[in-house]
Amino acid sequence: MKQLRHQLATVAAALSLAVLAAPAHAEVVVVVGAKSPAANMTSEQVAQVFLGKSTSMTPVDQPESEAIRGEFYKKVAGKDAAQAKALWSKLVFTGKASLPKEYPGAAEVKKAVAADPKAIGYIDKSALDGSVKAVLSVP
C-alpha cells in the first residue's frame, strides 16, 4: 500500500509539472489604429488581407521568429508561417504585391498601425492599449 501511494504521488507530481511546463497560448488580437474607420472583421476578411488576396488594408507582420506569428497565421488563415511565406513569395515574384512590412514586436506594430489608418496588424491581447483597437479576437 505504501508503495502504491508513493507511485501515485510520483505520477501526480509529474502531471503537475507537465501542466506547469505547457506553453501558455496567448490570445491574439487583430488591431487597427484607434481612429481607423474599420470595425469588427471576420477571420476570413483578415486572412484575405494577410494572404495578399485583398488590398483594402496594409498588413503589418511580426518577425518569423516570434511564436505569435505562427499562431496568428494558423488560427486566422489556417496556414502555417511557411505556407503564408510561400504565398507571399509567389505574389512578390509575379509582381502582384510586395511583402508586408515586418516590425520587431508588439510595441512597434502598434506604433505603425496607429500611424496609418489603412494598416492592420496583430498583437497579444495583453499589449492592447488606447493607440489601437481590436477588430478581431482569436483565442
JSON list of C-alpha atoms in Angstrom, two decimals, residues 18-84:
[
{"chain": "A", "resi": 18, "resn": "ALA", "atom": "CA", "xyz": [3.68, 18.81, -17.20]},
{"chain": "A", "resi": 19, "resn": "VAL", "atom": "CA", "xyz": [0.81, 21.24, -16.74]},
{"chain": "A", "resi": 20, "resn": "LEU", "atom": "CA", "xyz": [3.16, 23.96, -15.48]},
{"chain": "A", "resi": 21, "resn": "ALA", "atom": "CA", "xyz": [5.60, 23.37, -18.34]},
{"chain": "A", "resi": 22, "resn": "ALA", "atom": "CA", "xyz": [2.93, 23.51, -21.05]},
{"chain": "A", "resi": 23, "resn": "PRO", "atom": "CA", "xyz": [3.29, 26.64, -23.16]},
{"chain": "A", "resi": 24, "resn": "ALA", "atom": "CA", "xyz": [0.69, 29.30, -22.50]},
{"chain": "A", "resi": 25, "resn": "HIS", "atom": "CA", "xyz": [-1.19, 30.17, -25.63]},
{"chain": "A", "resi": 26, "resn": "ALA", "atom": "CA", "xyz": [-1.74, 33.85, -25.94]},
{"chain": "A", "resi": 27, "resn": "GLU", "atom": "CA", "xyz": [-4.93, 35.42, -27.11]},
{"chain": "A", "resi": 28, "resn": "VAL", "atom": "CA", "xyz": [-4.15, 37.12, -30.40]},
{"chain": "A", "resi": 29, "resn": "VAL", "atom": "CA", "xyz": [-5.99, 40.30, -31.33]},
{"chain": "A", "resi": 30, "resn": "VAL", "atom": "CA", "xyz": [-6.05, 41.85, -34.77]},
{"chain": "A", "resi": 31, "resn": "VAL", "atom": "CA", "xyz": [-5.68, 45.61, -34.45]},
{"chain": "A", "resi": 32, "resn": "VAL", "atom": "CA", "xyz": [-6.14, 48.80, -36.43]},
{"chain": "A", "resi": 33, "resn": "GLY", "atom": "CA", "xyz": [-5.46, 52.38, -35.44]},
{"chain": "A", "resi": 34, "resn": "ALA", "atom": "CA", "xyz": [-7.79, 53.86, -32.83]},
{"chain": "A", "resi": 35, "resn": "LYS", "atom": "CA", "xyz": [-9.08, 56.38, -35.41]},
{"chain": "A", "resi": 36, "resn": "SER", "atom": "CA", "xyz": [-9.41, 53.86, -38.24]},
{"chain": "A", "resi": 37, "resn": "PRO", "atom": "CA", "xyz": [-12.89, 53.54, -39.74]},
{"chain": "A", "resi": 38, "resn": "ALA", "atom": "CA", "xyz": [-12.51, 49.73, -39.72]},
{"chain": "A", "resi": 39, "resn": "ALA", "atom": "CA", "xyz": [-14.83, 47.92, -37.33]},
{"chain": "A", "resi": 40, "resn": "ASN", "atom": "CA", "xyz": [-15.26, 44.25, -36.45]},
{"chain": "A", "resi": 41, "resn": "MET", "atom": "CA", "xyz": [-13.81, 41.90, -39.02]},
{"chain": "A", "resi": 42, "resn": "THR", "atom": "CA", "xyz": [-14.17, 38.18, -39.63]},
{"chain": "A", "resi": 43, "resn": "SER", "atom": "CA", "xyz": [-11.25, 35.75, -39.73]},
{"chain": "A", "resi": 44, "resn": "GLU", "atom": "CA", "xyz": [-11.89, 35.39, -43.46]},
{"chain": "A", "resi": 45, "resn": "GLN", "atom": "CA", "xyz": [-11.59, 39.15, -44.07]},
{"chain": "A", "resi": 46, "resn": "VAL", "atom": "CA", "xyz": [-8.36, 39.33, -42.07]},
{"chain": "A", "resi": 47, "resn": "ALA", "atom": "CA", "xyz": [-6.96, 36.25, -43.83]},
{"chain": "A", "resi": 48, "resn": "GLN", "atom": "CA", "xyz": [-7.66, 37.83, -47.23]},
{"chain": "A", "resi": 49, "resn": "VAL", "atom": "CA", "xyz": [-5.52, 40.85, -46.27]},
{"chain": "A", "resi": 50, "resn": "PHE", "atom": "CA", "xyz": [-2.69, 38.83, -44.70]},
{"chain": "A", "resi": 51, "resn": "LEU", "atom": "CA", "xyz": [-2.53, 36.38, -47.61]},
{"chain": "A", "resi": 52, "resn": "GLY", "atom": "CA", "xyz": [-2.37, 39.14, -50.23]},
{"chain": "A", "resi": 53, "resn": "LYS", "atom": "CA", "xyz": [-5.83, 38.49, -51.65]},
{"chain": "A", "resi": 54, "resn": "SER", "atom": "CA", "xyz": [-7.21, 41.87, -50.62]},
{"chain": "A", "resi": 55, "resn": "THR", "atom": "CA", "xyz": [-5.60, 45.28, -50.88]},
{"chain": "A", "resi": 56, "resn": "SER", "atom": "CA", "xyz": [-8.23, 47.04, -48.78]},
{"chain": "A", "resi": 57, "resn": "MET", "atom": "CA", "xyz": [-5.75, 47.30, -45.90]},
{"chain": "A", "resi": 58, "resn": "THR", "atom": "CA", "xyz": [-1.99, 47.21, -45.42]},
{"chain": "A", "resi": 59, "resn": "PRO", "atom": "CA", "xyz": [-0.82, 44.17, -43.40]},
{"chain": "A", "resi": 60, "resn": "VAL", "atom": "CA", "xyz": [1.85, 44.63, -40.73]},
{"chain": "A", "resi": 61, "resn": "ASP", "atom": "CA", "xyz": [3.68, 41.46, -39.69]},
{"chain": "A", "resi": 62, "resn": "GLN", "atom": "CA", "xyz": [5.73, 40.38, -36.71]},
{"chain": "A", "resi": 63, "resn": "PRO", "atom": "CA", "xyz": [9.06, 38.55, -37.23]},
{"chain": "A", "resi": 64, "resn": "GLU", "atom": "CA", "xyz": [9.08, 34.89, -38.25]},
{"chain": "A", "resi": 65, "resn": "SER", "atom": "CA", "xyz": [10.98, 34.16, -35.05]},
{"chain": "A", "resi": 66, "resn": "GLU", "atom": "CA", "xyz": [8.01, 35.25, -32.90]},
{"chain": "A", "resi": 67, "resn": "ALA", "atom": "CA", "xyz": [5.62, 32.47, -31.83]},
{"chain": "A", "resi": 68, "resn": "ILE", "atom": "CA", "xyz": [2.64, 34.81, -32.19]},
{"chain": "A", "resi": 69, "resn": "ARG", "atom": "CA", "xyz": [3.20, 34.97, -35.95]},
{"chain": "A", "resi": 70, "resn": "GLY", "atom": "CA", "xyz": [2.79, 31.23, -36.40]},
{"chain": "A", "resi": 71, "resn": "GLU", "atom": "CA", "xyz": [-0.16, 31.19, -34.03]},
{"chain": "A", "resi": 72, "resn": "PHE", "atom": "CA", "xyz": [-1.83, 34.07, -35.91]},
{"chain": "A", "resi": 73, "resn": "TYR", "atom": "CA", "xyz": [-1.49, 32.50, -39.37]},
{"chain": "A", "resi": 74, "resn": "LYS", "atom": "CA", "xyz": [-2.61, 29.09, -38.12]},
{"chain": "A", "resi": 75, "resn": "LYS", "atom": "CA", "xyz": [-5.70, 30.40, -36.29]},
{"chain": "A", "resi": 76, "resn": "VAL", "atom": "CA", "xyz": [-6.81, 33.09, -38.74]},
{"chain": "A", "resi": 77, "resn": "ALA", "atom": "CA", "xyz": [-5.72, 31.82, -42.15]},
{"chain": "A", "resi": 78, "resn": "GLY", "atom": "CA", "xyz": [-5.43, 28.08, -41.50]},
{"chain": "A", "resi": 79, "resn": "LYS", "atom": "CA", "xyz": [-1.82, 28.17, -42.74]},
{"chain": "A", "resi": 80, "resn": "ASP", "atom": "CA", "xyz": [1.48, 27.75, -41.02]},
{"chain": "A", "resi": 81, "resn": "ALA", "atom": "CA", "xyz": [4.01, 30.56, -41.32]},
{"chain": "A", "resi": 82, "resn": "ALA", "atom": "CA", "xyz": [5.95, 28.74, -44.07]},
{"chain": "A", "resi": 83, "resn": "GLN", "atom": "CA", "xyz": [2.82, 28.34, -46.21]},
{"chain": "A", "resi": 84, "resn": "ALA", "atom": "CA", "xyz": [1.98, 32.04, -45.80]}
]
